[in-house]
Each structure stands twice: as C-alpha cells, then as structure tokens.
CSV table of C-alpha atoms in Angstrom, one decimal:
chain,number,residue,atom,x,y,z
G,59,MET,CA,-14.7,16.7,35.3
G,60,THR,CA,-15.3,17.0,31.4
G,61,ILE,CA,-13.5,15.3,28.8
G,62,TRP,CA,-12.3,18.4,27.6
G,63,THR,CA,-10.7,19.6,31.0
G,64,ILE,CA,-9.0,15.6,31.0
G,65,ALA,CA,-7.3,16.5,27.3
G,66,ARG,CA,-6.3,20.1,28.2
G,67,HIS,CA,-4.5,18.1,31.2
G,68,GLU,CA,-2.6,15.4,29.0
G,69,LEU,CA,-1.7,18.3,26.5
G,70,ALA,CA,0.2,20.0,29.6
G,71,LEU,CA,1.7,17.3,30.8
G,72,ARG,CA,3.1,16.3,27.2
G,73,TYR,CA,4.3,19.5,26.6
G,74,ARG,CA,6.7,19.7,29.9
G,75,ASP,CA,7.6,16.1,28.7
G,76,LYS,CA,11.0,17.7,26.8
G,77,GLY,CA,12.2,13.6,26.2
G,78,SER,CA,8.9,12.8,24.6
G,79,ASN,CA,8.8,16.0,22.3
G,80,ILE,CA,12.0,15.0,20.9
G,81,ARG,CA,11.3,11.5,20.2
G,82,ASN,CA,7.6,12.7,18.5
G,83,PHE,CA,8.7,15.2,16.3
G,84,ILE,CA,12.6,15.2,15.9
G,85,MET,CA,13.4,11.6,15.4
G,86,PRO,CA,10.8,10.4,12.5
G,87,VAL,CA,12.2,13.9,10.8
G,88,LEU,CA,15.7,12.6,11.1
G,89,LEU,CA,14.8,8.8,10.1
G,90,ILE,CA,13.4,10.2,7.0
G,91,PHE,CA,16.6,12.0,6.0
G,92,LEU,CA,19.0,9.0,6.7
G,93,LEU,CA,16.7,6.0,5.1
G,94,GLY,CA,15.6,8.4,2.6
G,95,SER,CA,18.8,9.2,1.4
G,96,SER,CA,21.0,6.1,2.3
G,97,LEU,CA,18.8,3.8,0.6
G,98,SER,CA,18.1,5.7,-2.4
G,99,GLY,CA,20.4,3.9,-4.6
G,100,MET,CA,18.4,0.7,-4.1
G,101,GLU,CA,16.9,-1.0,-7.4
G,102,VAL,CA,13.3,-0.7,-6.1
G,103,PHE,CA,13.7,3.1,-6.0
G,104,GLN,CA,15.5,3.3,-9.1
G,105,GLN,CA,13.5,6.1,-11.1
G,106,THR,CA,15.8,6.7,-14.2
G,107,GLU,CA,15.2,5.1,-17.1
G,108,ARG,CA,16.8,1.7,-17.8
G,109,GLU,CA,17.9,0.0,-20.9
G,110,ILE,CA,15.2,-3.0,-21.9
G,111,LYS,CA,15.9,-5.8,-23.6
G,112,VAL,CA,14.0,-6.5,-26.7
G,113,VAL,CA,11.1,-9.3,-26.1
G,114,LYS,CA,11.2,-12.4,-27.8
G,115,VAL,CA,7.6,-12.9,-28.6
G,116,GLY,CA,5.8,-16.0,-30.2
G,117,VAL,CA,2.9,-15.5,-32.2
G,118,VAL,CA,0.3,-18.1,-33.6
G,119,GLN,CA,-1.8,-16.3,-36.2
G,120,GLN,CA,-5.0,-17.9,-37.4
G,121,ASP,CA,-6.8,-15.1,-38.4
G,122,THR,CA,-6.9,-14.5,-42.5
G,123,GLY,CA,-9.0,-10.9,-42.3
G,124,ALA,CA,-8.9,-7.8,-40.6
G,125,LEU,CA,-7.5,-8.9,-37.2
G,126,LYS,CA,-4.4,-10.4,-38.5
G,127,LYS,CA,-4.1,-6.7,-40.3
G,128,ALA,CA,-4.7,-4.7,-37.6
G,129,PHE,CA,-2.5,-7.3,-35.8
G,130,GLU,CA,0.5,-6.7,-38.4
G,131,ALA,CA,0.1,-3.3,-38.5
G,132,TRP,CA,0.8,-2.9,-34.5
G,133,THR,CA,3.5,-5.5,-34.7
G,134,LYS,CA,5.4,-3.0,-37.6
G,135,ASP,CA,4.8,0.0,-35.4
G,136,GLU,CA,8.1,1.5,-34.7
G,137,ARG,CA,7.5,2.0,-30.8
G,138,VAL,CA,6.4,-1.4,-30.5
G,139,MET,CA,9.8,-2.3,-32.5
G,140,LYS,CA,11.4,-0.7,-30.4
G,141,TYR,CA,10.7,-3.2,-27.5
G,142,ALA,CA,9.8,-6.5,-29.8
G,143,ALA,CA,10.9,-9.1,-32.0
G,144,PHE,CA,8.2,-11.4,-33.7
G,145,LYS,CA,8.3,-14.7,-34.6
G,146,SER,CA,5.4,-16.6,-36.0
G,147,TYR,CA,4.6,-20.1,-35.1
G,148,SER,CA,2.3,-22.8,-37.2
G,149,ASP,CA,0.0,-24.0,-34.1
G,150,ARG,CA,0.1,-23.6,-29.7
G,151,LYS,CA,2.1,-27.2,-29.2
G,152,GLU,CA,5.2,-25.8,-31.2
G,153,LEU,CA,4.7,-22.2,-29.1
G,154,ASP,CA,4.3,-24.0,-25.9
G,155,ASN,CA,7.3,-25.8,-26.5
G,156,GLU,CA,9.6,-22.9,-27.6
G,157,LEU,CA,8.4,-20.7,-24.7
G,158,LYS,CA,9.3,-23.9,-21.9
G,159,ASP,CA,12.6,-24.1,-23.5
G,160,GLN,CA,12.9,-20.5,-23.0
G,161,ARG,CA,13.1,-19.6,-26.9
G,162,VAL,CA,11.0,-17.4,-26.4
G,163,ASP,CA,9.9,-14.8,-23.8
G,164,TYR,CA,6.4,-14.0,-24.3
G,165,GLY,CA,3.5,-15.7,-26.3
G,166,ILE,CA,0.6,-14.1,-28.3
G,167,ILE,CA,-2.4,-16.4,-30.1
G,168,VAL,CA,-4.4,-14.3,-32.3
G,169,PRO,CA,-7.7,-16.8,-33.1
G,170,ALA,CA,-10.0,-17.1,-36.1
G,171,ALA,CA,-12.4,-14.3,-35.7
G,172,GLU,CA,-14.9,-12.6,-37.8
G,173,VAL,CA,-14.5,-9.1,-37.0
G,174,SER,CA,-18.2,-8.0,-38.2
G,175,SER,CA,-19.3,-10.1,-35.1
G,176,ARG,CA,-20.8,-9.4,-32.3
G,177,LEU,CA,-19.0,-12.2,-30.1
G,178,PRO,CA,-15.9,-10.8,-28.0
G,179,LEU,CA,-12.6,-11.3,-29.5
G,180,LYS,CA,-10.4,-14.1,-27.4
G,181,LEU,CA,-7.0,-13.1,-27.7
G,182,VAL,CA,-4.8,-14.9,-25.8
G,183,THR,CA,-1.5,-13.7,-24.1
G,184,ILE,CA,1.5,-16.2,-22.7
G,185,ARG,CA,3.6,-15.4,-20.0
G,186,GLY,CA,7.0,-16.5,-19.8
G,187,ASN,CA,9.6,-16.8,-17.2
G,188,ASP,CA,11.2,-13.3,-17.2
G,189,SER,CA,8.5,-10.7,-15.7
G,190,VAL,CA,10.6,-7.7,-16.9
G,191,ALA,CA,9.5,-9.3,-20.5
G,192,ASN,CA,6.4,-10.0,-19.5
G,193,MET,CA,5.3,-6.6,-18.0
G,194,THR,CA,6.7,-4.8,-21.0
G,195,MET,CA,4.4,-6.6,-23.2
G,196,GLU,CA,1.6,-6.5,-21.2
G,197,THR,CA,1.9,-2.7,-21.0
G,198,MET,CA,2.3,-2.5,-24.9
G,199,PHE,CA,-0.3,-5.4,-25.9
G,200,GLU,CA,-3.3,-3.3,-23.6
G,201,TYR,CA,-3.4,-0.7,-26.2
G,202,PHE,CA,-3.8,-2.9,-29.0
G,203,VAL,CA,-6.4,-4.8,-27.3
G,204,SER,CA,-8.4,-1.8,-26.3
G,205,GLU,CA,-8.0,-0.5,-29.4
G,206,MET,CA,-9.2,-3.5,-31.1
G,207,GLY,CA,-12.2,-3.9,-28.9
G,208,ALA,CA,-10.6,-7.9,-28.0
G,209,VAL,CA,-10.8,-9.3,-24.9
G,210,GLN,CA,-7.0,-10.3,-23.5
G,211,THR,CA,-7.0,-13.2,-21.4
G,212,ILE,CA,-3.2,-13.9,-19.5
G,213,ALA,CA,-1.6,-17.0,-18.7
G,214,SER,CA,1.5,-17.6,-16.2
G,215,LEU,CA,3.0,-20.5,-18.6
G,216,GLN,CA,4.5,-23.2,-16.2
G,217,PRO,CA,5.5,-26.8,-17.4
G,218,HIS,CA,3.3,-29.7,-17.3
G,219,GLU,CA,0.2,-27.0,-16.1
G,220,LYS,CA,-2.8,-25.9,-17.9
G,221,ILE,CA,-3.4,-22.9,-18.5
G,222,GLU,CA,-6.5,-21.1,-17.0
G,223,PHE,CA,-7.6,-17.9,-18.9
G,224,LYS,CA,-8.4,-14.7,-17.4
G,225,PRO,CA,-11.0,-12.6,-19.2
G,226,THR,CA,-11.0,-8.7,-18.8
G,227,GLU,CA,-13.5,-6.0,-20.3
G,228,THR,CA,-15.3,-7.2,-23.5
G,229,VAL,CA,-16.6,-4.5,-26.5
G,230,SER,CA,-18.0,-5.4,-29.8
G,231,ALA,CA,-17.0,-2.6,-31.4
G,232,VAL,CA,-14.1,-2.8,-33.7
G,233,ASN,CA,-12.0,0.9,-34.4
G,234,ALA,CA,-12.1,1.6,-37.6
G,235,THR,CA,-8.8,3.1,-38.3
G,236,ASN,CA,-5.7,0.7,-39.3
G,237,GLY,CA,-2.8,2.3,-37.1
G,238,VAL,CA,-3.1,1.0,-33.2
G,239,VAL,CA,-2.3,2.8,-30.9
G,240,VAL,CA,1.1,2.3,-28.6
G,241,GLY,CA,1.9,4.1,-25.5
G,242,THR,CA,2.9,3.9,-21.9
G,243,THR,CA,0.8,3.3,-18.9
G,244,ALA,CA,-0.1,6.2,-16.1
G,245,GLY,CA,0.7,6.7,-12.4
G,246,ARG,CA,4.5,7.3,-11.1
G,247,SER,CA,6.9,5.3,-9.2
G,248,VAL,CA,8.0,7.0,-5.6
G,249,SER,CA,11.3,7.7,-4.3
G,250,ALA,CA,12.9,6.4,-1.4
G,251,MET,CA,12.4,9.7,0.6
G,252,GLN,CA,8.7,10.0,-0.5
G,253,TYR,CA,8.4,6.0,0.6
G,254,TYR,CA,10.4,6.4,4.0
G,255,SER,CA,7.8,9.5,4.5
G,256,VAL,CA,5.1,7.4,4.7
G,257,SER,CA,6.5,4.4,6.5
G,258,ILE,CA,8.7,6.8,9.6
G,259,LEU,CA,5.0,8.8,9.4
G,260,VAL,CA,2.5,5.7,9.9
G,261,MET,CA,5.1,3.4,12.2
G,262,PHE,CA,5.2,6.8,15.0
G,263,LEU,CA,1.6,7.6,14.9
G,264,PHE,CA,1.2,4.1,15.9
G,265,TYR,CA,3.8,4.9,19.0
G,266,THR,CA,0.8,7.0,20.3
G,267,GLY,CA,-1.0,4.3,21.5
G,268,LEU,CA,1.9,3.4,23.3
G,269,SER,CA,2.8,7.2,24.8
G,270,PHE,CA,-1.7,6.8,26.0
G,271,GLY,CA,-0.4,3.8,27.8
G,272,ALA,CA,2.3,4.7,29.8
G,273,SER,CA,0.3,7.8,31.1
G,274,MET,CA,-2.7,5.5,32.2
G,275,TYR,CA,0.1,3.6,34.4
G,276,LYS,CA,1.3,6.6,35.5
G,277,ASP,CA,-2.1,8.1,36.7
G,278,ARG,CA,-2.8,4.5,38.4
G,279,GLU,CA,0.9,4.2,39.9
G,280,ASN,CA,0.1,8.1,41.6
G,281,ARG,CA,-3.7,7.3,42.2
G,282,THR,CA,-4.8,10.2,39.7
G,283,LEU,CA,-7.2,7.7,38.1
G,284,MET,CA,-8.6,6.9,41.5
G,285,ARG,CA,-9.0,10.4,42.3
G,286,MET,CA,-10.8,11.0,39.1
G,287,VAL,CA,-13.2,8.6,39.6
G,288,ALA,CA,-13.8,9.2,42.5
G,289,ALA,CA,-14.6,12.9,41.4
G,290,PRO,CA,-16.8,11.3,40.1
G,291,THR,CA,-15.9,10.9,36.3
G,292,ARG,CA,-17.5,8.2,34.1
G,293,PRO,CA,-14.9,5.8,33.3
G,294,TYR,CA,-15.6,6.2,29.8
G,295,GLU,CA,-14.8,10.2,29.8
G,296,ILE,CA,-11.5,9.5,31.6
G,297,ALA,CA,-10.1,6.9,29.0
G,298,LEU,CA,-11.5,9.7,26.6
G,299,GLY,CA,-10.3,12.5,27.5
G,300,LYS,CA,-6.6,11.3,27.8
G,301,MET,CA,-7.4,9.9,24.4
G,302,LEU,CA,-8.3,12.9,22.9
G,303,GLY,CA,-4.9,14.6,24.0
G,304,HIS,CA,-2.6,12.1,22.7
G,305,PHE,CA,-5.0,12.6,19.6
G,306,ILE,CA,-4.2,15.7,19.2
G,307,VAL,CA,-0.1,15.7,20.0
G,308,GLY,CA,-0.5,13.1,17.0
G,309,LEU,CA,-2.2,15.2,14.8
G,310,VAL,CA,0.6,17.7,15.5
G,311,GLN,CA,3.1,15.2,14.9
G,312,ALA,CA,1.6,14.2,12.1
G,313,ALA,CA,1.6,17.8,10.4
G,314,VAL,CA,5.5,18.5,11.6
G,315,ILE,CA,6.2,15.5,9.4
G,316,VAL,CA,4.5,16.2,6.4
G,317,PHE,CA,5.3,19.9,6.6
G,318,VAL,CA,9.6,19.0,7.0
G,319,SER,CA,9.1,16.3,4.6
G,320,ARG,CA,7.3,18.8,2.0
G,321,PHE,CA,9.3,22.2,2.3
G,322,VAL,CA,12.5,20.7,3.7
G,323,PHE,CA,13.4,17.3,1.8
G,324,GLY,CA,11.1,18.1,-1.2
G,325,VAL,CA,8.8,15.1,-0.9
G,326,GLU,CA,6.3,15.3,-3.1
G,327,TRP,CA,2.6,14.0,-1.5
G,328,HIS,CA,0.7,14.2,-4.9
G,329,GLY,CA,-2.4,14.4,-2.6
G,330,GLY,CA,-5.0,16.7,-0.6
G,331,LEU,CA,-4.6,17.1,3.3
G,332,GLY,CA,-8.0,15.9,3.1
G,333,ILE,CA,-6.7,12.3,2.2
G,334,ILE,CA,-3.5,12.8,4.7
G,335,THR,CA,-5.2,14.0,7.5
G,336,ALA,CA,-7.8,11.4,7.0
G,337,VAL,CA,-5.3,8.3,7.4
G,338,SER,CA,-3.2,10.1,9.9
G,339,ALA,CA,-6.2,10.3,12.4
G,340,LEU,CA,-7.8,7.0,11.7
G,341,ILE,CA,-4.0,5.2,12.3
G,342,ILE,CA,-3.9,7.3,15.9
G,343,PHE,CA,-7.2,6.3,16.8
G,344,CYS,CA,-6.5,2.6,16.3
G,345,SER,CA,-3.4,2.7,18.2
G,346,LEU,CA,-4.7,4.6,20.9
G,347,CYS,CA,-7.5,1.6,21.0
G,348,ILE,CA,-5.0,-0.9,21.0
G,349,GLY,CA,-3.4,1.0,24.1
G,350,LEU,CA,-6.6,1.0,25.9
G,351,LEU,CA,-7.0,-2.9,25.6
G,352,ALA,CA,-3.5,-3.3,26.6
G,353,VAL,CA,-4.0,-1.3,29.6
G,354,GLY,CA,-6.5,-3.1,30.6
G,355,TRP,CA,-5.7,-6.2,29.7
G,356,PHE,CA,-1.4,-6.4,31.2
G,357,LYS,CA,-1.0,-5.4,35.0
G,358,ASN,CA,2.1,-4.1,34.8
G,359,GLN,CA,3.7,-1.2,32.5
G,360,GLU,CA,6.6,-3.2,31.6
G,361,THR,CA,4.5,-6.0,30.0
G,362,MET,CA,2.6,-3.2,28.1
G,363,PHE,CA,5.8,-1.7,26.8
G,364,SER,CA,7.0,-5.2,25.5
G,365,PHE,CA,3.7,-5.8,24.2
G,366,MET,CA,3.1,-2.6,21.7
G,367,GLN,CA,6.8,-2.1,21.0
G,368,THR,CA,6.6,-6.2,19.7
G,369,LEU,CA,3.2,-5.4,17.6
G,370,ILE,CA,4.4,-2.0,15.9
G,371,ILE,CA,7.7,-3.3,15.3
G,372,SER,CA,5.9,-6.9,14.0
G,373,MET,CA,3.4,-5.1,11.6
G,374,VAL,CA,5.2,-2.1,10.4
G,375,ALA,CA,7.7,-4.8,9.2
G,376,VAL,CA,5.5,-7.2,7.2
G,377,SER,CA,4.1,-4.1,5.9
G,378,GLY,CA,7.1,-2.9,3.6
G,379,GLY,CA,8.0,0.0,6.5
G,380,TYR,CA,11.4,-1.3,6.7
G,381,VAL,CA,12.3,-3.4,3.8
G,382,VAL,CA,10.4,-4.0,0.4
G,383,ILE,CA,9.4,-7.4,0.3
G,384,PRO,CA,6.3,-7.5,-1.9
G,385,SER,CA,5.7,-11.2,-1.2
G,386,ILE,CA,5.6,-10.7,2.7
G,387,GLN,CA,3.5,-7.4,2.3
G,388,GLU,CA,1.0,-9.1,-0.3
G,389,SER,CA,0.8,-12.5,1.9
G,390,ILE,CA,1.2,-11.3,5.9
G,391,GLY,CA,1.3,-7.6,5.6
G,392,ILE,CA,-2.4,-6.9,3.8
G,393,TYR,CA,-3.7,-7.8,7.2
G,394,THR,CA,-2.4,-5.3,9.1
G,395,ILE,CA,-3.3,-1.6,9.7
G,396,PRO,CA,0.1,-0.3,9.1
G,397,TYR,CA,-0.2,-1.9,5.4
G,398,TRP,CA,-3.4,0.0,4.8
G,399,GLY,CA,-2.1,3.0,5.8
G,400,MET,CA,0.5,3.3,4.0
G,401,GLN,CA,-1.2,1.6,1.1
G,402,SER,CA,-3.5,4.9,1.0
G,403,LEU,CA,-0.9,7.3,1.1
G,404,LEU,CA,1.3,5.5,-1.4
G,405,ASP,CA,-1.5,5.3,-4.3
G,406,MET,CA,-2.1,8.9,-3.5
G,407,MET,CA,1.6,9.7,-4.3
G,408,MET,CA,1.7,7.4,-7.5
G,409,GLY,CA,-1.7,8.9,-8.9
G,410,LYS,CA,-3.6,5.9,-8.9
G,411,GLY,CA,-7.4,6.9,-9.1
G,412,SER,CA,-9.1,8.0,-6.2
G,413,VAL,CA,-11.7,4.8,-5.7
G,414,GLN,CA,-8.3,2.7,-5.4
G,415,VAL,CA,-7.3,5.2,-3.0
G,416,PHE,CA,-10.3,5.5,-1.0
G,417,ALA,CA,-10.9,1.6,-1.3
G,418,SER,CA,-7.5,1.2,1.0
G,419,VAL,CA,-8.7,4.1,3.2
G,420,LEU,CA,-12.1,2.1,3.5
G,421,LYS,CA,-10.4,-0.2,4.7
G,422,LEU,CA,-8.2,1.0,7.2
G,423,SER,CA,-11.9,2.5,8.7
G,424,PHE,CA,-13.1,-0.9,9.1
G,425,ILE,CA,-10.3,-2.8,10.6
G,426,THR,CA,-10.2,0.5,13.0
G,427,GLY,CA,-14.3,0.7,13.7
G,428,ILE,CA,-13.6,-2.9,14.9
G,429,ILE,CA,-10.6,-2.2,17.4
G,430,ALA,CA,-12.4,0.5,18.8
G,431,VAL,CA,-16.2,-0.9,19.6
G,432,ILE,CA,-13.5,-4.1,21.3
G,433,SER,CA,-11.6,-1.6,23.3
G,434,PHE,CA,-14.7,0.5,24.4
G,435,LEU,CA,-16.7,-2.6,25.4
G,436,LEU,CA,-13.8,-3.0,27.7
G,437,HIS,CA,-12.3,0.1,28.9
G,438,ARG,CA,-13.7,0.5,32.6
G,439,LYS,CA,-11.2,-2.6,32.8
G,440,ALA,CA,-8.2,0.1,31.5
G,441,VAL,CA,-9.7,2.5,34.1
G,442,ILE,CA,-11.5,0.7,37.1
G,443,ARG,CA,-8.0,-2.0,38.1
C-alpha cells in the first residue's frame, strides 16, 4: 500500500464529511467578513488622514558652519514647518530640563563639526514622551540625515536615566545642494479586512493538525491502522500518507480563503502566490507534525482535542490573531509559529522589502523544520500503539 493510496483514501473520507467541509471552507470566510466589517472602526486599522499636532522641538545648535546653514534651511522648509516648531537652547542641560518638564516634545543637538572632515557627523535626537511626536520627527529627520550624510543617534529620554546613543549608517560625503528633501516613509498600512484575512487563514490552517489527529484516533479505534500495519505497510508510510491527504485539503482551504477574500471582499494581498503558498504549506505541515506528536503522546482523543485547541487558541491569541496588542506580540508572540506566519503575510501586504519578508519566512521554516524532525523521530508511537 503506497503513500499516495493512503492519501487518496483520506481525501475521499474528508470529501464525504459534510460537517468538516463547512468548518473548513465556510466558517473561515464568514469569520473574515464578520471580524473585518465589525472591527474596521478600530483605531489601529484607521487609514484616514489624521490631524497631526505641531511638534515642539528644542534645538541645541553648536555648529557655526555649513551644517548650521543646512539645518536652518531644513527647518524653514514649508513641509517641515507644517509639522514642527523649533526653539533654540543654549546647552544640553537646558534642553534636558525642558524635555523632562514636557515643555518641548523632541530634542535635536547639532554638534560643531567640520563638513570637510572625513569623520561622520553625529547628530543627536532625543525622544520625548509623545510617541506620535517622536514618530513624526523621526520620519522627517531621517531625510535630513540622509541628505547631509550624517549619523543620526536616537535615545529615549527618561528622568534620571543615562542616555545611550545608537548610531546608524555613516556616510562621509555631504550633498552640495543647499536644500534638504523632506518626504514620507514608504510602505502601506493594512485594513481590518486584510488583517483578519491573514489571521483567520493562519488559525484555520492550524486546525489541519487537529483533523489529522482525529482521523488517526478513528482509524485506531476501528483497527484500520492495525490492518494497514499487517499489510505490511511501514509506519512512516502510513503517517506520511494520512498527512499528505490532510496537507492537500489544507492547501485547497488556503486557496479558497485567499480567492474569496480577494474577489468577494476586495482584500489586496499585494504579493505573489509563491509567498502565500509557501507560508500556507509551512503552517499546514507544522500543524500536521504537532498533531502527529499529540497522537503519539495522548492515549485518548478527548485529551488530544483539549491540548490542540488550547495550543492553537493560545498561540493565535498572543500572536495578535484576535486582538492587536503589540506589547504581547513582541514579547511572547515572537516565540510562536502563527506569529511568523502572520508576519510574513502582513509584511508582504504592507509592501515591505523582500529581505524582510523572506526573513520571516525563514524563521517560520526553521521552527517547522525542528518540529518535523522531532515528530518523525517519534512517529512509530503514533501509528503503533
């Protein structure tokens, strides 16, 4: 009995299970519609242009040459003046006190430096307590830094705390033009419909492992596994055959979710099918491997169900699949599989660079590889028990 024969038998069983088909193909589409529509008003998904207050910026100007002229030209650019008001201070101590008392929102120190020197210019920016003001200034200041060929150093100012500076890229040459280009950062935000299309896709693909585990227990109870072993069929062939059947169902499920979300709900995935297919395949395979481990570890189906349900819901929750909580996602979620699956697809949606997208996919592949090795080392226990 070949792996493909077992897979075809599994596909036939899944096709005849109408309840399973409704759960796999109808439920995720309905959830995307309900969550995407009802939560689109949340602030995190608002893409309308918001009114940004003018940021009060304190400046300590120590340079008297070309850098000072370039900086002053930048501060007088009408696009900069629209978002920032600058006030000069005599020294760093005075600026620190103003920031601590929140009389200014952001600080910039322009040190004395010879523009002709080959040493990089170290411009210092100090964040205040307003995250929106910090983001506004860092977005604009980035272009001044790149134009001048300077090193921007950023520090989070906290009362009675020493400031540590973080250097970025250094360039020794200085642009000869007097003006400074100010622009906006690249990239897109995602809508609620886009976000929940990704999270629901990842969550339901993870349930593939639960369905696989249920199938293994059913075959164990009706002695189908025993008959296949007596055929004789090797345990790894049985495991791979049943996994292949569920893997194909998972890929079809992913295709249906992506197709309906794109052409019915108008969700823009902004990426190639290759990335979507690769991420979906990794999540399905990882889920199947976890299901194989669960079947070998737990003696009865009810315990396995409880374990898989708890694992899936917990991992999706800390990954931001239900509610966006950045602090939890960045502290706990980064250690979960759904996080990197969602991150890969969201990075692609937001138009981030291919390097960043592939980095997330690589991390997902690494985790999947480790779980796959462990599961296949212990696969005999799941088949022969």
